[in-house]
Amino acid sequence: MNVFRVIRRKLGNNLPVIKYLYHQGFFFPYKGLIKNDVLIFDDIFPHPASGFRLEEFRHVFENFEKSKVIVEPTAYRIVGTPVENHQNHINEFEEQYKSLKNKIKLRKGFVNINSKLFYCVFINNIFRNLSWLEKHKIPFVFTLYPGGGFQLNEIPSDDKLKKVFLSPMFRKVIVTQKITHAYLLDKKLCDPEKIEFIFGGVVPQVSLKKDLKEKKNYLDNKTTFDICFCAAKYMSKGEDKGYDVFIEFAMEIANKYDFIKFHVVGGFTEEDIDIAPIKDKISFYGYQNFESLGAIYKNMDILISPNKAFILGKGAFDGFPLGTVVEAALNGVVVLITDELKQNNAFVPDIDLILIESKKESIIKQVIKLIENPERLYAISNNGRSKFENVYSNEIQMSPRIALLQNEIARNIK
C-alpha cells in the first residue's frame, strides 16, 4: 500500500505536511493483517562492510520465510559512508540474493510490525525500539555484543539494560563474551535462565571456504614480511584500537628490518599520526568489505590487533577477537592480539594465535620470533585457520541462534 495514501488517511489531506513528516523520518508502527515470524531491526544493514550482519540476517531470512528487517541507516556515518549509498546496497543485496527480495523495509512512514518475535543486535538498537514493542506486545530476543551502547559499570548503559531486561516482552539475550555473561550475573541484571552464551560471533561462511593457493608467505613465495593493521576509526589517533601503538612499533622495527612492509585497512590515513619515517613502507586501503579483505590478506603474513579496553569510553571494550581478526585468520594470516579482559574461550596461545600486550616492546618481541623462525609462522597460520574455521562455522554459531528463535516462537504461541 502506498505510504502517502495511508498517512493521508490517518492525518488528513495536507500533502505538504505529510511529505515533510515522511522525509523527516516519521515512523508509525502498526499491526497489519500480515504477520511475520521474525522481525529484525538494524541501523546499517545491508552495508557490505558488516559481514556478520549479512550472514546472520540472511540465515534468519532463509530459515523463516515470513521475516523482514526494518532499517534506519544511522550507522552509515560511523563508517564514513554517505547514507545515500544505502539504497545502492539494498539493490546489490537483492541482486545477489534474488529469493530475498523485499525483505528490507525502511523505518519510515507507516510500517507493519506485526510479528511473533522481534530480534536485533546491540543494546542501543533494542532500547530505541522498546516503547513500541511493549505498546504492541511483541516479544523480543537480542544479542548483546560489546559496543553499540554497552559499557561496563556505566550508569547510562546499566539503565538501558535494566529497562530492557525488566520489559514484559523480553524473552532471551544472547551474549558472546565471558565478561558480558559474568557482568549480567554479578550485577543481577538478568535472570540466568534468560541468558544464552554463544562464544564468538557470526562470520560469512564464504570466508571458511577460502582457496589459499594464491596465499603469499614470507620466504616461501615472497621476500617481504607484510604486517597488517585493520580497524574502524572512532578516535583521532585510534588509541582504542591500538593504532598509535602499531605506528610506534612500525617506526622501531622498520629500523631493524628493511624487508618489512606495513598495511593499514580501515578508517585511518597518513594524516592521523605522522608516518614520515616509514612513508615508503606503509600503504593505506581505507574501509573494505569482507570480500575485498580477502584479496588484501592473501599478501599478509601477520595481523596486529593491539586494541585496548576502556579507552573509547569508561567501560567500553571490544569483543575477542575482532571481526577483522577472524577474517585474517581464515585467510591464513597469523594474528597477534591483546586479551586484557581474559575473554579467550577457544584458542590456544602460540598454537592458534599469539597473545600480546598493547605495547610496542611486546609486539616487537613476538614479531622477531616469527621472522627468525618462519616454520613457526607457517604452523600457527595453519593451526589458526583450522581452529577459526571450526569456532566460526554456522553449525557452531548460527544453528543455536536459529534454534533459540524457533523455541521462543513456539513458546509464545502456546
CSV table of C-alpha atoms in Angstrom, one decimal:
chain,number,residue,atom,x,y,z
A,1,MET,CA,0.0,0.0,0.0
A,2,ASN,CA,1.3,3.5,-0.9
A,3,VAL,CA,2.8,5.1,2.3
A,4,PHE,CA,1.5,8.6,1.4
A,5,ARG,CA,-2.0,7.3,0.9
A,6,VAL,CA,-2.0,5.6,4.4
A,7,ILE,CA,-0.6,8.7,6.1
A,8,ARG,CA,-3.2,10.9,4.3
A,9,ARG,CA,-6.0,8.7,5.6
A,10,LYS,CA,-4.6,9.0,9.1
A,11,LEU,CA,-3.6,12.6,9.2
A,12,GLY,CA,-5.9,14.3,6.7
A,13,ASN,CA,-5.3,15.7,3.2
A,14,ASN,CA,-2.4,18.2,3.9
A,15,LEU,CA,0.0,16.7,1.4
A,16,PRO,CA,3.0,19.1,2.1
A,17,VAL,CA,2.9,18.2,5.8
A,18,ILE,CA,2.6,14.5,5.1
A,19,LYS,CA,5.6,14.6,2.7
A,20,TYR,CA,7.6,16.6,5.3
A,21,LEU,CA,6.9,14.1,8.1
A,22,TYR,CA,7.8,11.2,5.8
A,23,HIS,CA,11.1,12.7,4.6
A,24,GLN,CA,12.0,13.7,8.2
A,25,GLY,CA,11.9,10.0,9.2
A,26,PHE,CA,8.3,10.0,10.6
A,27,PHE,CA,7.8,6.4,11.9
A,28,PHE,CA,4.4,5.0,12.8
A,29,PRO,CA,4.5,1.2,13.6
A,30,TYR,CA,1.2,-0.6,13.3
A,31,LYS,CA,0.0,-4.2,13.5
A,32,GLY,CA,-1.2,-5.1,10.0
A,33,LEU,CA,-3.0,-8.2,8.8
A,34,ILE,CA,0.2,-9.9,7.6
A,35,LYS,CA,2.2,-11.4,10.5
A,36,ASN,CA,5.9,-12.2,10.4
A,37,ASP,CA,7.6,-15.0,12.3
A,38,VAL,CA,10.6,-12.8,12.9
A,39,LEU,CA,11.0,-9.1,12.5
A,40,ILE,CA,14.6,-7.6,12.7
A,41,PHE,CA,15.7,-4.0,13.2
A,42,ASP,CA,19.1,-2.7,12.3
A,43,ASP,CA,20.9,0.6,11.7
A,44,ILE,CA,23.4,-0.4,8.9
A,45,PHE,CA,22.1,-3.5,7.1
A,46,PRO,CA,23.0,-4.4,4.3
A,47,HIS,CA,26.2,-2.4,4.3
A,48,PRO,CA,28.9,-4.7,2.7
A,49,ALA,CA,31.4,-3.8,5.5
A,50,SER,CA,29.3,-5.6,8.1
A,51,GLY,CA,29.8,-9.1,7.1
A,52,PHE,CA,28.4,-10.7,10.2
A,53,ARG,CA,25.0,-9.0,9.7
A,54,LEU,CA,24.9,-10.1,6.1
A,55,GLU,CA,25.4,-13.7,7.1
A,56,GLU,CA,23.3,-13.7,10.3
A,57,PHE,CA,20.2,-11.9,8.9
A,58,ARG,CA,20.4,-13.7,5.6
A,59,HIS,CA,20.4,-17.0,7.6
A,60,VAL,CA,17.3,-15.8,9.5
A,61,PHE,CA,15.5,-14.9,6.3
A,62,GLU,CA,16.2,-18.3,4.8
A,63,ASN,CA,15.1,-20.2,7.9
A,64,PHE,CA,11.9,-18.1,8.5
A,65,GLU,CA,10.1,-17.4,5.3
A,66,LYS,CA,7.9,-14.8,7.0
A,67,SER,CA,10.7,-12.5,8.1
A,68,LYS,CA,11.8,-8.9,7.4
A,69,VAL,CA,14.3,-6.3,8.6
A,70,ILE,CA,13.4,-2.7,9.3
A,71,VAL,CA,16.4,-0.5,8.7
A,72,GLU,CA,17.2,3.1,9.7
A,73,PRO,CA,20.8,3.5,8.3
A,74,THR,CA,22.0,5.9,11.0
A,75,ALA,CA,25.3,4.0,11.4
A,76,TYR,CA,26.4,4.8,7.9
A,77,ARG,CA,28.1,8.0,9.1
A,78,ILE,CA,30.1,6.0,11.7
A,79,VAL,CA,31.8,4.0,9.0
A,80,GLY,CA,32.2,7.1,6.8
A,81,THR,CA,29.7,6.0,4.1
A,82,PRO,CA,27.2,8.5,2.6
A,83,VAL,CA,23.7,7.5,3.7
A,84,GLU,CA,22.6,7.9,0.0
A,85,ASN,CA,24.5,4.7,-0.7
A,86,HIS,CA,22.0,2.7,1.4
A,87,GLN,CA,19.6,2.1,-1.5
A,88,ASN,CA,22.5,1.0,-3.7
A,89,HIS,CA,23.5,-1.6,-1.1
A,90,ILE,CA,19.9,-2.8,-0.9
A,91,ASN,CA,19.9,-3.2,-4.7
A,92,GLU,CA,23.2,-5.1,-4.5
A,93,PHE,CA,21.9,-7.4,-1.8
A,94,GLU,CA,18.7,-8.2,-3.7
A,95,GLU,CA,20.6,-8.8,-6.9
A,96,GLN,CA,22.9,-11.3,-5.1
A,97,TYR,CA,20.0,-13.0,-3.2
A,98,LYS,CA,17.1,-12.8,-5.6
A,99,SER,CA,14.9,-15.0,-3.4
A,100,LEU,CA,15.2,-12.5,-0.5
A,101,LYS,CA,13.9,-9.5,-2.4
A,102,ASN,CA,11.6,-7.2,-0.5
A,103,LYS,CA,12.9,-8.4,2.9
A,104,ILE,CA,14.3,-4.9,3.7
A,105,LYS,CA,11.9,-2.1,4.8
A,106,LEU,CA,12.9,1.4,5.8
A,107,ARG,CA,12.0,2.6,9.3
A,108,LYS,CA,9.9,5.4,7.8
A,109,GLY,CA,6.2,6.2,7.4
A,110,PHE,CA,3.7,3.5,8.4
A,111,VAL,CA,5.4,0.2,8.9
A,112,ASN,CA,3.7,-3.1,9.7
A,113,ILE,CA,5.4,-4.5,12.7
A,114,ASN,CA,3.1,-7.4,13.3
A,115,SER,CA,5.4,-10.3,14.3
A,116,LYS,CA,5.6,-13.3,16.5
A,117,LEU,CA,9.1,-12.3,17.6
A,118,PHE,CA,11.4,-9.3,17.3
A,119,TYR,CA,15.2,-9.6,17.0
A,120,CYS,CA,18.2,-7.2,16.8
A,121,VAL,CA,21.8,-6.8,17.8
A,122,PHE,CA,23.3,-4.3,20.3
A,123,ILE,CA,21.7,-2.7,23.4
A,124,ASN,CA,21.1,0.7,21.6
A,125,ASN,CA,19.1,-1.0,18.9
A,126,ILE,CA,16.7,-2.9,21.2
A,127,PHE,CA,16.4,0.1,23.5
A,128,ARG,CA,15.3,2.5,20.8
A,129,ASN,CA,12.5,0.2,19.8
A,130,LEU,CA,11.4,-0.8,23.3
A,131,SER,CA,8.4,1.5,23.6
A,132,TRP,CA,6.5,0.3,20.5
A,133,LEU,CA,7.4,-3.4,21.2
A,134,GLU,CA,5.8,-3.0,24.6
A,135,LYS,CA,2.9,-1.0,23.3
A,136,HIS,CA,2.1,-3.6,20.7
A,137,LYS,CA,3.0,-6.6,23.0
A,138,ILE,CA,5.7,-8.1,20.7
A,139,PRO,CA,8.2,-10.4,22.5
A,140,PHE,CA,11.8,-9.9,21.7
A,141,VAL,CA,15.3,-11.5,21.7
A,142,PHE,CA,18.5,-9.6,21.1
A,143,THR,CA,22.3,-10.2,21.0
A,144,LEU,CA,24.3,-8.1,23.5
A,145,TYR,CA,27.6,-7.6,21.6
A,146,PRO,CA,30.3,-5.4,23.0
A,147,GLY,CA,29.9,-1.8,21.8
A,148,GLY,CA,26.6,-0.4,20.5
A,149,GLY,CA,26.0,1.4,23.8
A,150,PHE,CA,27.1,-1.4,26.1
A,151,GLN,CA,29.7,-0.3,28.6
A,152,LEU,CA,30.7,-1.9,31.9
A,153,ASN,CA,29.9,-0.2,35.1
A,154,GLU,CA,28.4,2.9,33.4
A,155,ILE,CA,25.0,4.2,34.7
A,156,PRO,CA,23.5,5.1,31.2
A,157,SER,CA,24.4,1.6,29.9
A,158,ASP,CA,23.1,-0.2,33.0
A,159,ASP,CA,19.9,1.8,33.0
A,160,LYS,CA,19.2,0.7,29.4
A,161,LEU,CA,19.9,-2.9,30.3
A,162,LYS,CA,17.6,-2.8,33.3
A,163,LYS,CA,14.7,-1.3,31.3
A,164,VAL,CA,15.2,-3.9,28.6
A,165,PHE,CA,15.5,-6.9,30.9
A,166,LEU,CA,12.6,-5.8,33.0
A,167,SER,CA,10.3,-5.4,30.0
A,168,PRO,CA,7.4,-7.9,30.0
A,169,MET,CA,8.2,-8.5,26.3
A,170,PHE,CA,11.9,-9.6,26.9
A,171,ARG,CA,12.5,-13.3,26.3
A,172,LYS,CA,16.2,-14.1,25.8
A,173,VAL,CA,19.6,-12.3,25.4
A,174,ILE,CA,22.5,-13.9,23.5
A,175,VAL,CA,25.9,-13.0,24.9
A,176,THR,CA,29.2,-13.7,23.0
A,177,GLN,CA,31.8,-12.9,25.7
A,178,LYS,CA,32.6,-14.4,29.1
A,179,ILE,CA,32.9,-11.0,30.6
A,180,THR,CA,29.4,-10.0,29.4
A,181,HIS,CA,27.9,-13.2,30.8
A,182,ALA,CA,29.6,-12.7,34.2
A,183,TYR,CA,28.7,-9.0,34.3
A,184,LEU,CA,25.0,-9.6,33.8
A,185,LEU,CA,25.0,-12.3,36.6
A,186,ASP,CA,27.3,-10.4,39.0
A,187,LYS,CA,25.1,-7.3,38.8
A,188,LYS,CA,21.9,-9.3,38.9
A,189,LEU,CA,20.7,-7.5,35.7
A,190,CYS,CA,19.2,-10.6,34.1
A,191,ASP,CA,17.8,-14.0,35.2
A,192,PRO,CA,20.4,-16.7,34.4
A,193,GLU,CA,17.9,-18.8,32.5
A,194,LYS,CA,17.3,-16.0,30.1
A,195,ILE,CA,20.9,-15.7,29.0
A,196,GLU,CA,22.3,-17.8,26.1
A,197,PHE,CA,26.1,-17.8,25.9
A,198,ILE,CA,27.5,-18.4,22.3
A,199,PHE,CA,31.2,-17.5,22.2
A,200,GLY,CA,32.4,-15.6,19.2
A,201,GLY,CA,30.1,-14.2,16.5
A,202,VAL,CA,28.7,-14.9,13.1
A,203,VAL,CA,31.0,-14.9,10.1
A,204,PRO,CA,30.2,-15.0,6.3
A,205,GLN,CA,30.6,-18.7,5.5
A,206,VAL,CA,32.3,-17.9,2.2
A,207,SER,CA,35.3,-16.9,4.4
A,208,LEU,CA,35.5,-20.5,5.7
A,209,LYS,CA,35.9,-21.8,2.1
A,210,LYS,CA,38.9,-19.8,1.1
A,211,ASP,CA,41.2,-21.3,-1.6
A,212,LEU,CA,44.6,-20.3,-0.3
A,213,LYS,CA,46.6,-21.5,-3.4
A,214,GLU,CA,47.5,-17.9,-4.1
A,215,LYS,CA,48.4,-17.0,-0.5
A,216,LYS,CA,51.8,-15.4,-0.2
A,217,ASN,CA,54.1,-16.3,2.6
A,218,TYR,CA,57.4,-14.8,3.8
A,219,LEU,CA,60.4,-16.7,2.4
A,220,ASP,CA,58.1,-19.3,0.8
A,221,ASN,CA,56.9,-17.3,-2.3
A,222,LYS,CA,57.9,-13.7,-1.4
A,223,THR,CA,60.8,-11.9,0.2
A,224,THR,CA,58.9,-9.2,2.1
A,225,PHE,CA,57.4,-9.7,5.6
A,226,ASP,CA,54.0,-8.0,5.4
A,227,ILE,CA,52.2,-6.7,8.5
A,228,CYS,CA,48.6,-5.5,8.6
A,229,PHE,CA,46.5,-3.4,10.9
A,230,CYS,CA,42.8,-3.4,10.4
A,231,ALA,CA,40.2,-1.5,12.4
A,232,ALA,CA,37.4,1.1,12.3
A,233,LYS,CA,38.3,4.6,13.4
A,234,TYR,CA,36.4,6.0,16.4
A,235,MET,CA,39.2,8.2,17.8
A,236,SER,CA,41.6,10.6,16.1
A,237,LYS,CA,44.6,8.5,16.8
A,238,GLY,CA,42.8,5.2,17.2
A,239,GLU,CA,44.0,4.7,20.8
A,240,ASP,CA,41.1,2.3,21.5
A,241,LYS,CA,42.2,0.0,18.6
A,242,GLY,CA,45.9,0.5,19.4
A,243,TYR,CA,46.7,2.3,16.1
A,244,ASP,CA,49.0,4.6,18.0
A,245,VAL,CA,50.9,1.5,19.4
A,246,PHE,CA,51.0,-0.1,15.9
A,247,ILE,CA,52.7,3.0,14.4
A,248,GLU,CA,55.2,3.2,17.4
A,249,PHE,CA,56.0,-0.5,16.7
A,250,ALA,CA,56.3,0.1,13.0
A,251,MET,CA,58.7,3.0,13.4
A,252,GLU,CA,61.1,1.0,15.5
A,253,ILE,CA,61.1,-2.4,13.8
A,254,ALA,CA,61.4,-0.7,10.4
A,255,ASN,CA,64.9,0.4,11.5
A,256,LYS,CA,65.9,-3.3,12.2
A,257,TYR,CA,64.5,-5.0,9.0
A,258,ASP,CA,64.3,-3.3,5.6
A,259,PHE,CA,62.1,-6.0,4.1
A,260,ILE,CA,59.1,-5.3,6.3
A,261,LYS,CA,56.0,-3.6,4.7
A,262,PHE,CA,53.1,-2.2,6.7
A,263,HIS,CA,49.5,-2.1,5.6
A,264,VAL,CA,46.6,-0.2,7.2
A,265,VAL,CA,42.9,-1.1,6.5
A,266,GLY,CA,40.0,0.8,7.9
A,267,GLY,CA,39.4,4.4,8.8
A,268,PHE,CA,43.0,5.6,9.3
A,269,THR,CA,45.1,7.7,6.9
A,270,GLU,CA,48.6,9.1,6.9
A,271,GLU,CA,47.1,12.3,8.4
A,272,ASP,CA,46.2,10.7,11.7
A,273,ILE,CA,49.7,10.1,13.0
A,274,ASP,CA,53.0,11.3,11.4
A,275,ILE,CA,54.4,8.4,9.5
A,276,ALA,CA,57.0,10.3,7.5
A,277,PRO,CA,60.0,8.0,8.5
A,278,ILE,CA,58.2,4.9,7.1
A,279,LYS,CA,56.2,6.6,4.4
A,280,ASP,CA,57.7,4.5,1.6
A,281,LYS,CA,57.0,1.3,3.6
A,282,ILE,CA,53.3,1.8,4.6
A,283,SER,CA,50.1,1.6,2.5
A,284,PHE,CA,46.6,2.7,3.4
A,285,TYR,CA,43.5,1.0,2.0
A,286,GLY,CA,40.5,2.7,3.7
A,287,TYR,CA,37.4,0.7,4.6
A,288,GLN,CA,36.9,-2.6,2.8
A,289,ASN,CA,34.1,-5.1,2.6
A,290,PHE,CA,34.8,-8.6,3.9
A,291,GLU,CA,35.3,-9.9,0.3
A,292,SER,CA,37.9,-7.3,-0.5
A,293,LEU,CA,39.7,-8.0,2.7
A,294,GLY,CA,40.4,-11.5,1.4
A,295,ALA,CA,42.3,-10.0,-1.6
A,296,ILE,CA,44.4,-7.9,0.8
A,297,TYR,CA,45.0,-10.6,3.4
A,298,LYS,CA,46.4,-13.1,0.8
A,299,ASN,CA,49.6,-11.0,0.8
A,300,MET,CA,49.8,-10.6,4.6
A,301,ASP,CA,52.0,-12.6,6.9
A,302,ILE,CA,50.6,-11.3,10.2
A,303,LEU,CA,47.9,-9.0,11.5
A,304,ILE,CA,48.4,-7.0,14.7
A,305,SER,CA,45.4,-6.1,16.9
A,306,PRO,CA,46.7,-4.2,19.9
A,307,ASN,CA,43.2,-2.9,21.0
A,308,LYS,CA,42.7,-1.6,24.5
A,309,ALA,CA,39.7,-1.6,26.8
A,310,PHE,CA,38.1,1.4,28.5
A,311,ILE,CA,39.8,3.9,26.1
A,312,LEU,CA,37.0,4.9,23.8
A,313,GLY,CA,34.8,5.5,26.9
A,314,LYS,CA,34.6,4.3,30.5
A,315,GLY,CA,33.5,0.7,30.4
A,316,ALA,CA,33.8,0.4,26.6
A,317,PHE,CA,35.5,-2.7,25.4
A,318,ASP,CA,35.8,-4.8,22.2
A,319,GLY,CA,34.8,-8.4,21.7
A,320,PHE,CA,37.6,-11.1,21.5
A,321,PRO,CA,38.6,-11.4,18.8
A,322,LEU,CA,37.6,-8.6,16.4
A,323,GLY,CA,35.8,-9.5,13.2
A,324,THR,CA,38.7,-8.3,11.2
A,325,VAL,CA,41.0,-10.6,13.1
A,326,VAL,CA,38.7,-13.6,12.4
A,327,GLU,CA,38.7,-12.8,8.7
A,328,ALA,CA,42.5,-12.5,8.7
A,329,ALA,CA,43.0,-15.9,10.4
A,330,LEU,CA,40.5,-17.6,8.0
A,331,ASN,CA,42.8,-16.2,5.2
A,332,GLY,CA,45.9,-17.9,6.7
A,333,VAL,CA,47.2,-14.7,8.4
A,334,VAL,CA,48.8,-15.2,11.8
A,335,VAL,CA,47.1,-12.9,14.3
A,336,LEU,CA,48.7,-11.1,17.2
A,337,ILE,CA,46.1,-9.9,19.6
A,338,THR,CA,45.5,-8.5,23.0
A,339,ASP,CA,43.2,-10.1,25.6
A,340,GLU,CA,43.3,-7.7,28.6
A,341,LEU,CA,39.9,-8.9,29.9
A,342,LYS,CA,40.7,-12.6,29.6
A,343,GLN,CA,37.9,-13.3,27.1
A,344,ASN,CA,39.6,-16.0,25.2
A,345,ASN,CA,37.4,-19.1,25.4
A,346,ALA,CA,38.5,-21.2,22.4
A,347,PHE,CA,42.0,-20.6,21.2
A,348,VAL,CA,45.4,-22.0,22.4
A,349,PRO,CA,48.0,-19.2,22.6
A,350,ASP,CA,51.2,-19.8,20.5
A,351,ILE,CA,49.3,-22.6,18.7
A,352,ASP,CA,46.3,-20.9,17.1
A,353,LEU,CA,47.2,-17.3,17.6
A,354,ILE,CA,49.7,-15.1,19.6
A,355,LEU,CA,48.7,-13.0,22.6
A,356,ILE,CA,50.4,-9.7,23.0
A,357,GLU,CA,50.3,-6.6,25.3
A,358,SER,CA,49.3,-3.3,23.7
A,359,LYS,CA,52.9,-2.2,23.9
A,360,LYS,CA,55.5,-1.9,21.1
A,361,GLU,CA,58.1,-3.9,23.1
A,362,SER,CA,55.7,-6.9,23.4
A,363,ILE,CA,54.8,-6.8,19.7
A,364,ILE,CA,58.4,-6.4,18.6
A,365,LYS,CA,59.5,-9.4,20.6
A,366,GLN,CA,56.8,-11.7,19.1
A,367,VAL,CA,57.4,-10.4,15.5
A,368,ILE,CA,61.1,-11.1,15.7
A,369,LYS,CA,60.4,-14.6,16.8
A,370,LEU,CA,58.3,-15.2,13.7
A,371,ILE,CA,60.8,-13.5,11.3
A,372,GLU,CA,63.6,-15.6,12.7
A,373,ASN,CA,61.6,-18.8,12.7
A,374,PRO,CA,59.4,-18.9,9.5
A,375,GLU,CA,58.4,-22.5,10.3
A,376,ARG,CA,56.6,-21.3,13.4
A,377,LEU,CA,54.9,-18.7,11.3
A,378,TYR,CA,53.6,-21.3,8.9
A,379,ALA,CA,52.5,-23.7,11.7
A,380,ILE,CA,50.4,-21.0,13.5
A,381,SER,CA,48.9,-19.9,10.2
A,382,ASN,CA,47.7,-23.5,9.5
A,383,ASN,CA,46.6,-24.2,13.1
A,384,GLY,CA,44.8,-20.9,13.4
A,385,ARG,CA,42.9,-21.2,10.2
A,386,SER,CA,41.7,-24.7,11.2
A,387,LYS,CA,40.6,-23.6,14.7
A,388,PHE,CA,38.8,-20.4,13.5
A,389,GLU,CA,37.0,-22.4,10.8
A,390,ASN,CA,35.6,-24.6,13.5
A,391,VAL,CA,34.7,-21.9,16.0
A,392,TYR,CA,33.0,-19.7,13.4
A,393,SER,CA,31.2,-22.3,11.4
A,394,ASN,CA,27.4,-21.8,11.1
A,395,GLU,CA,27.0,-25.1,12.9
A,396,ILE,CA,28.5,-23.6,16.0
A,397,GLN,CA,27.3,-20.0,15.5
A,398,MET,CA,24.0,-19.9,13.6
A,399,SER,CA,22.4,-23.3,14.5
A,400,PRO,CA,21.9,-22.4,18.2
A,401,ARG,CA,20.7,-18.9,17.3
A,402,ILE,CA,18.1,-20.3,14.9
A,403,ALA,CA,17.0,-22.9,17.4
A,404,LEU,CA,16.6,-20.2,20.1
A,405,LEU,CA,14.4,-18.1,17.8
A,406,GLN,CA,12.3,-21.2,16.9
A,407,ASN,CA,11.9,-22.2,20.5
A,408,GLU,CA,10.8,-18.7,21.5
A,409,ILE,CA,8.2,-18.5,18.7
A,410,ALA,CA,6.9,-21.9,19.7
A,411,ARG,CA,6.7,-20.9,23.4
A,412,ASN,CA,4.9,-17.6,22.6
A,413,ILE,CA,2.3,-19.4,20.5
A,414,LYS,CA,1.3,-21.7,23.5
